Amino acid sequence: MKLPGTAWRTIHRIQNRWWDARAVASGYCNARSNPTGVPGEGAGYTHWRCALKRAHEGKHRFRNATWGDDLRVTHEPVQNPPGQPWDRRGTLTLRQERAQRRWLEGQWAQMRERRREAQEA
């Protein structure tokens, strides 16, 4: 069955919310390395969630990627990296999508302004 792209994004968002709720109910930390989805306001991918249990000590970890409160992701390999039983899709949440759209519109406005100034000079 062929569904439009908006339907697939909606399905993936619902799945992500369901898996997030299950992870929190199961006692996982579930912190994100890129909470907003906007470039420069975090690192890593939007579907990364901390795979350690809630109230853990030290950095958050998604497989071999770790990050602290500053959201800077580093690669620290371990033999058997922890993972949650539910992998998320890379689909942005509505909030992340709105924030990313606002950021892109700001970037485009700056680019238009620079071009306008270059033409005037």
PDB file of N, CA and C in Angstrom, residues 20-85:
ATOM      1  N   ASP A  20       9.184   5.935  23.485  1.00  0.00           N
ATOM      2  CA  ASP A  20       9.671   6.800  24.565  1.00  0.00           C
ATOM      3  C   ASP A  20       8.890   6.545  25.852  1.00  0.00           C
ATOM      4  N   ALA A  21       7.577   6.432  25.748  1.00  0.00           N
ATOM      5  CA  ALA A  21       6.750   6.173  26.934  1.00  0.00           C
ATOM      6  C   ALA A  21       7.098   4.816  27.552  1.00  0.00           C
ATOM      7  N   ARG A  22       7.313   3.812  26.709  1.00  0.00           N
ATOM      8  CA  ARG A  22       7.688   2.486  27.214  1.00  0.00           C
ATOM      9  C   ARG A  22       9.054   2.513  27.890  1.00  0.00           C
ATOM     10  N   ALA A  23       9.994   3.258  27.319  1.00  0.00           N
ATOM     11  CA  ALA A  23      11.335   3.343  27.900  1.00  0.00           C
ATOM     12  C   ALA A  23      11.287   4.022  29.268  1.00  0.00           C
ATOM     13  N   VAL A  24      10.543   5.113  29.378  1.00  0.00           N
ATOM     14  CA  VAL A  24      10.430   5.812  30.662  1.00  0.00           C
ATOM     15  C   VAL A  24       9.741   4.911  31.684  1.00  0.00           C
ATOM     16  N   ALA A  25       8.695   4.214  31.273  1.00  0.00           N
ATOM     17  CA  ALA A  25       7.994   3.306  32.187  1.00  0.00           C
ATOM     18  C   ALA A  25       8.881   2.140  32.614  1.00  0.00           C
ATOM     19  N   SER A  26       9.828   1.755  31.758  1.00  0.00           N
ATOM     20  CA  SER A  26      10.739   0.648  32.082  1.00  0.00           C
ATOM     21  C   SER A  26      11.945   1.099  32.893  1.00  0.00           C
ATOM     22  N   GLY A  27      12.063   2.398  33.158  1.00  0.00           N
ATOM     23  CA  GLY A  27      13.133   2.885  34.018  1.00  0.00           C
ATOM     24  C   GLY A  27      14.372   3.377  33.312  1.00  0.00           C
ATOM     25  N   TYR A  28      14.297   3.614  31.991  1.00  0.00           N
ATOM     26  CA  TYR A  28      15.458   4.134  31.266  1.00  0.00           C
ATOM     27  C   TYR A  28      15.554   5.643  31.432  1.00  0.00           C
ATOM     28  N   CYS A  29      16.765   6.164  31.316  1.00  0.00           N
ATOM     29  CA  CYS A  29      17.015   7.606  31.430  1.00  0.00           C
ATOM     30  C   CYS A  29      16.339   8.359  30.275  1.00  0.00           C
ATOM     31  N   ASN A  30      16.531   7.887  29.052  1.00  0.00           N
ATOM     32  CA  ASN A  30      15.863   8.406  27.857  1.00  0.00           C
ATOM     33  C   ASN A  30      16.257   9.839  27.493  1.00  0.00           C
ATOM     34  N   ALA A  31      17.393  10.346  27.979  1.00  0.00           N
ATOM     35  CA  ALA A  31      17.848  11.695  27.627  1.00  0.00           C
ATOM     36  C   ALA A  31      18.275  11.717  26.166  1.00  0.00           C
ATOM     37  N   ARG A  32      18.154  12.865  25.520  1.00  0.00           N
ATOM     38  CA  ARG A  32      18.517  13.013  24.109  1.00  0.00           C
ATOM     39  C   ARG A  32      19.809  13.806  23.972  1.00  0.00           C
ATOM     40  N   SER A  33      20.582  13.481  22.949  1.00  0.00           N
ATOM     41  CA  SER A  33      21.806  14.243  22.683  1.00  0.00           C
ATOM     42  C   SER A  33      21.497  15.465  21.837  1.00  0.00           C
ATOM     43  N   ASN A  34      20.393  15.470  21.135  1.00  0.00           N
ATOM     44  CA  ASN A  34      19.986  16.600  20.298  1.00  0.00           C
ATOM     45  C   ASN A  34      18.504  16.857  20.542  1.00  0.00           C
ATOM     46  N   PRO A  35      18.165  17.522  21.647  1.00  0.00           N
ATOM     47  CA  PRO A  35      16.755  17.655  22.013  1.00  0.00           C
ATOM     48  C   PRO A  35      15.933  18.532  21.083  1.00  0.00           C
ATOM     49  N   THR A  36      16.542  19.517  20.431  1.00  0.00           N
ATOM     50  CA  THR A  36      15.756  20.443  19.611  1.00  0.00           C
ATOM     51  C   THR A  36      15.748  20.092  18.136  1.00  0.00           C
ATOM     52  N   GLY A  37      16.741  19.364  17.649  1.00  0.00           N
ATOM     53  CA  GLY A  37      16.827  19.073  16.227  1.00  0.00           C
ATOM     54  C   GLY A  37      17.464  20.197  15.428  1.00  0.00           C
ATOM     55  N   VAL A  38      17.823  21.300  16.085  1.00  0.00           N
ATOM     56  CA  VAL A  38      18.429  22.445  15.411  1.00  0.00           C
ATOM     57  C   VAL A  38      19.945  22.274  15.408  1.00  0.00           C
ATOM     58  N   PRO A  39      20.590  22.441  14.248  1.00  0.00           N
ATOM     59  CA  PRO A  39      22.051  22.331  14.208  1.00  0.00           C
ATOM     60  C   PRO A  39      22.703  23.334  15.155  1.00  0.00           C
ATOM     61  N   GLY A  40      23.703  22.891  15.894  1.00  0.00           N
ATOM     62  CA  GLY A  40      24.413  23.750  16.818  1.00  0.00           C
ATOM     63  C   GLY A  40      23.834  23.747  18.222  1.00  0.00           C
ATOM     64  N   GLU A  41      22.666  23.175  18.425  1.00  0.00           N
ATOM     65  CA  GLU A  41      22.046  23.117  19.751  1.00  0.00           C
ATOM     66  C   GLU A  41      22.062  21.695  20.294  1.00  0.00           C
ATOM     67  N   GLY A  42      23.125  21.020  20.067  1.00  0.00           N
ATOM     68  CA  GLY A  42      23.269  19.639  20.494  1.00  0.00           C
ATOM     69  C   GLY A  42      24.081  18.915  19.441  1.00  0.00           C
ATOM     70  N   ALA A  43      24.280  17.661  19.629  1.00  0.00           N
ATOM     71  CA  ALA A  43      25.049  16.884  18.665  1.00  0.00           C
ATOM     72  C   ALA A  43      24.404  15.512  18.550  1.00  0.00           C
ATOM     73  N   GLY A  44      24.899  14.740  17.648  1.00  0.00           N
ATOM     74  CA  GLY A  44      24.334  13.415  17.474  1.00  0.00           C
ATOM     75  C   GLY A  44      23.056  13.465  16.660  1.00  0.00           C
ATOM     76  N   TYR A  45      22.366  12.351  16.645  1.00  0.00           N
ATOM     77  CA  TYR A  45      21.152  12.229  15.847  1.00  0.00           C
ATOM     78  C   TYR A  45      19.923  12.415  16.722  1.00  0.00           C
ATOM     79  N   THR A  46      18.815  12.782  16.102  1.00  0.00           N
ATOM     80  CA  THR A  46      17.597  13.060  16.862  1.00  0.00           C
ATOM     81  C   THR A  46      16.987  11.796  17.470  1.00  0.00           C
ATOM     82  N   HIS A  47      17.302  10.631  16.947  1.00  0.00           N
ATOM     83  CA  HIS A  47      16.716   9.405  17.480  1.00  0.00           C
ATOM     84  C   HIS A  47      17.550   8.766  18.593  1.00  0.00           C
ATOM     85  N   TRP A  48      18.695   9.350  18.944  1.00  0.00           N
ATOM     86  CA  TRP A  48      19.508   8.800  20.025  1.00  0.00           C
ATOM     87  C   TRP A  48      18.851   9.081  21.367  1.00  0.00           C
ATOM     88  N   ARG A  49      18.736   8.040  22.200  1.00  0.00           N
ATOM     89  CA  ARG A  49      18.232   8.166  23.567  1.00  0.00           C
ATOM     90  C   ARG A  49      19.220   7.449  24.488  1.00  0.00           C
ATOM     91  N   CYS A  50      19.375   7.962  25.700  1.00  0.00           N
ATOM     92  CA  CYS A  50      20.273   7.325  26.656  1.00  0.00           C
ATOM     93  C   CYS A  50      19.740   5.934  26.993  1.00  0.00           C
ATOM     94  N   ALA A  51      20.622   4.947  26.910  1.00  0.00           N
ATOM     95  CA  ALA A  51      20.227   3.565  27.125  1.00  0.00           C
ATOM     96  C   ALA A  51      20.501   3.090  28.549  1.00  0.00           C
ATOM     97  N   LEU A  52      20.935   3.990  29.415  1.00  0.00           N
ATOM     98  CA  LEU A  52      21.203   3.609  30.799  1.00  0.00           C
ATOM     99  C   LEU A  52      19.955   3.813  31.644  1.00  0.00           C
ATOM    100  N   LYS A  53      19.949   3.187  32.798  1.00  0.00           N
ATOM    101  CA  LYS A  53      18.785   3.315  33.683  1.00  0.00           C
ATOM    102  C   LYS A  53      18.731   4.699  34.312  1.00  0.00           C
ATOM    103  N   ARG A  54      17.544   5.099  34.712  1.00  0.00           N
ATOM    104  CA  ARG A  54      17.314   6.417  35.306  1.00  0.00           C
ATOM    105  C   ARG A  54      18.193   6.618  36.535  1.00  0.00           C
ATOM    106  N   ALA A  55      18.615   7.855  36.771  1.00  0.00           N
ATOM    107  CA  ALA A  55      19.456   8.253  37.920  1.00  0.00           C
ATOM    108  C   ALA A  55      20.833   7.589  37.872  1.00  0.00           C
ATOM    109  N   HIS A  56      21.348   7.353  36.679  1.00  0.00           N
ATOM    110  CA  HIS A  56      22.688   6.769  36.548  1.00  0.00           C
ATOM    111  C   HIS A  56      23.742   7.823  36.824  1.00  0.00           C
ATOM    112  N   GLU A  57      24.946   7.377  37.102  1.00  0.00           N
ATOM    113  CA  GLU A  57      26.081   8.270  37.353  1.00  0.00           C
ATOM    114  C   GLU A  57      26.804   8.528  36.036  1.00  0.00           C
ATOM    115  N   GLY A  58      27.318   9.729  35.864  1.00  0.00           N
ATOM    116  CA  GLY A  58      28.171  10.025  34.721  1.00  0.00           C
ATOM    117  C   GLY A  58      27.400  10.400  33.470  1.00  0.00           C
ATOM    118  N   LYS A  59      28.061  10.173  32.327  1.00  0.00           N
ATOM    119  CA  LYS A  59      27.542  10.599  31.037  1.00  0.00           C
ATOM    120  C   LYS A  59      26.391   9.717  30.556  1.00  0.00           C
ATOM    121  N   HIS A  60      25.586  10.294  29.668  1.00  0.00           N
ATOM    122  CA  HIS A  60      24.546   9.526  28.999  1.00  0.00           C
ATOM    123  C   HIS A  60      25.207   8.716  27.889  1.00  0.00           C
ATOM    124  N   ARG A  61      24.610   7.597  27.515  1.00  0.00           N
ATOM    125  CA  ARG A  61      25.217   6.728  26.502  1.00  0.00           C
ATOM    126  C   ARG A  61      24.166   6.144  25.575  1.00  0.00           C
ATOM    127  N   PHE A  62      24.439   6.244  24.270  1.00  0.00           N
ATOM    128  CA  PHE A  62      23.688   5.522  23.240  1.00  0.00           C
ATOM    129  C   PHE A  62      24.708   4.701  22.476  1.00  0.00           C
ATOM    130  N   ARG A  63      24.699   3.411  22.708  1.00  0.00           N
ATOM    131  CA  ARG A  63      25.704   2.503  22.160  1.00  0.00           C
ATOM    132  C   ARG A  63      27.106   3.024  22.463  1.00  0.00           C
ATOM    133  N   ASN A  64      27.898   3.420  21.464  1.00  0.00           N
ATOM    134  CA  ASN A  64      29.265   3.892  21.726  1.00  0.00           C
ATOM    135  C   ASN A  64      29.374   5.409  21.799  1.00  0.00           C
ATOM    136  N   ALA A  65      28.268   6.119  21.686  1.00  0.00           N
ATOM    137  CA  ALA A  65      28.277   7.580  21.775  1.00  0.00           C
ATOM    138  C   ALA A  65      27.905   8.003  23.190  1.00  0.00           C
ATOM    139  N   THR A  66      28.658   8.964  23.746  1.00  0.00           N
ATOM    140  CA  THR A  66      28.358   9.466  25.085  1.00  0.00           C
ATOM    141  C   THR A  66      28.252  10.984  25.033  1.00  0.00           C
ATOM    142  N   TRP A  67      27.464  11.557  25.953  1.00  0.00           N
ATOM    143  CA  TRP A  67      27.345  13.010  26.052  1.00  0.00           C
ATOM    144  C   TRP A  67      26.974  13.369  27.477  1.00  0.00           C
ATOM    145  N   GLY A  68      27.399  14.562  27.872  1.00  0.00           N
ATOM    146  CA  GLY A  68      27.101  15.065  29.206  1.00  0.00           C
ATOM    147  C   GLY A  68      26.021  16.129  29.134  1.00  0.00           C
ATOM    148  N   ASP A  69      25.965  16.963  30.158  1.00  0.00           N
ATOM    149  CA  ASP A  69      24.967  18.031  30.200  1.00  0.00           C
ATOM    150  C   ASP A  69      25.237  19.108  29.153  1.00  0.00           C
ATOM    151  N   ASP A  70      26.494  19.187  28.664  1.00  0.00           N
ATOM    152  CA  ASP A  70      26.820  20.181  27.639  1.00  0.00           C
ATOM    153  C   ASP A  70      26.420  19.719  26.237  1.00  0.00           C
ATOM    154  N   LEU A  71      25.908  18.495  26.093  1.00  0.00           N
ATOM    155  CA  LEU A  71      25.423  17.909  24.837  1.00  0.00           C
ATOM    156  C   LEU A  71      26.510  17.694  23.797  1.00  0.00           C
ATOM    157  N   ARG A  72      27.771  17.674  24.210  1.00  0.00           N
ATOM    158  CA  ARG A  72      28.868  17.390  23.287  1.00  0.00           C
ATOM    159  C   ARG A  72      29.060  15.876  23.219  1.00  0.00           C
ATOM    160  N   VAL A  73      28.906  15.322  22.033  1.00  0.00           N
ATOM    161  CA  VAL A  73      28.975  13.871  21.847  1.00  0.00           C
ATOM    162  C   VAL A  73      30.415  13.448  21.609  1.00  0.00           C
ATOM    163  N   THR A  74      30.838  12.400  22.308  1.00  0.00           N
ATOM    164  CA  THR A  74      32.149  11.805  22.087  1.00  0.00           C
ATOM    165  C   THR A  74      31.966  10.314  21.834  1.00  0.00           C
ATOM    166  N   HIS A  75      32.943   9.731  21.189  1.00  0.00           N
ATOM    167  CA  HIS A  75      32.907   8.303  20.877  1.00  0.00           C
ATOM    168  C   HIS A  75      33.760   7.568  21.903  1.00  0.00           C
ATOM    169  N   GLU A  76      33.130   6.755  22.730  1.00  0.00           N
ATOM    170  CA  GLU A  76      33.838   5.972  23.737  1.00  0.00           C
ATOM    171  C   GLU A  76      33.415   4.507  23.595  1.00  0.00           C
ATOM    172  N   PRO A  77      34.167   3.733  22.813  1.00  0.00           N
ATOM    173  CA  PRO A  77      33.761   2.357  22.570  1.00  0.00           C
ATOM    174  C   PRO A  77      33.834   1.489  23.825  1.00  0.00           C
ATOM    175  N   VAL A  78      32.890   0.601  23.946  1.00  0.00           N
ATOM    176  CA  VAL A  78      32.865  -0.421  24.991  1.00  0.00           C
ATOM    177  C   VAL A  78      32.598  -1.761  24.314  1.00  0.00           C
ATOM    178  N   GLN A  79      32.866  -2.827  25.026  1.00  0.00           N
ATOM    179  CA  GLN A  79      32.736  -4.155  24.424  1.00  0.00           C
ATOM    180  C   GLN A  79      31.290  -4.477  24.030  1.00  0.00           C
ATOM    181  N   ASN A  80      30.377  -4.390  24.970  1.00  0.00           N
ATOM    182  CA  ASN A  80      28.958  -4.648  24.686  1.00  0.00           C
ATOM    183  C   ASN A  80      28.166  -3.392  25.040  1.00  0.00           C
ATOM    184  N   PRO A  81      28.001  -2.491  24.077  1.00  0.00           N
ATOM    185  CA  PRO A  81      27.336  -1.232  24.407  1.00  0.00           C
ATOM    186  C   PRO A  81      25.878  -1.457  24.800  1.00  0.00           C
ATOM    187  N   PRO A  82      25.413  -0.724  25.812  1.00  0.00           N
ATOM    188  CA  PRO A  82      24.022  -0.881  26.206  1.00  0.00           C
ATOM    189  C   PRO A  82      23.100  -0.273  25.164  1.00  0.00           C
ATOM    190  N   GLY A  83      21.938  -0.803  25.065  1.00  0.00           N
ATOM    191  CA  GLY A  83      20.941  -0.277  24.142  1.00  0.00           C
ATOM    192  C   GLY A  83      19.559  -0.508  24.705  1.00  0.00           C
ATOM    193  N   GLN A  84      18.646   0.319  24.311  1.00  0.00           N
ATOM    194  CA  GLN A  84      17.264   0.103  24.710  1.00  0.00           C
ATOM    195  C   GLN A  84      16.654  -0.939  23.779  1.00  0.00           C
ATOM    196  N   PRO A  85      15.639  -1.641  24.222  1.00  0.00           N
ATOM    197  CA  PRO A  85      15.032  -2.633  23.347  1.00  0.00           C
ATOM    198  C   PRO A  85      14.257  -2.029  22.183  1.00  0.00           C
TER     199      PRO A  85
END
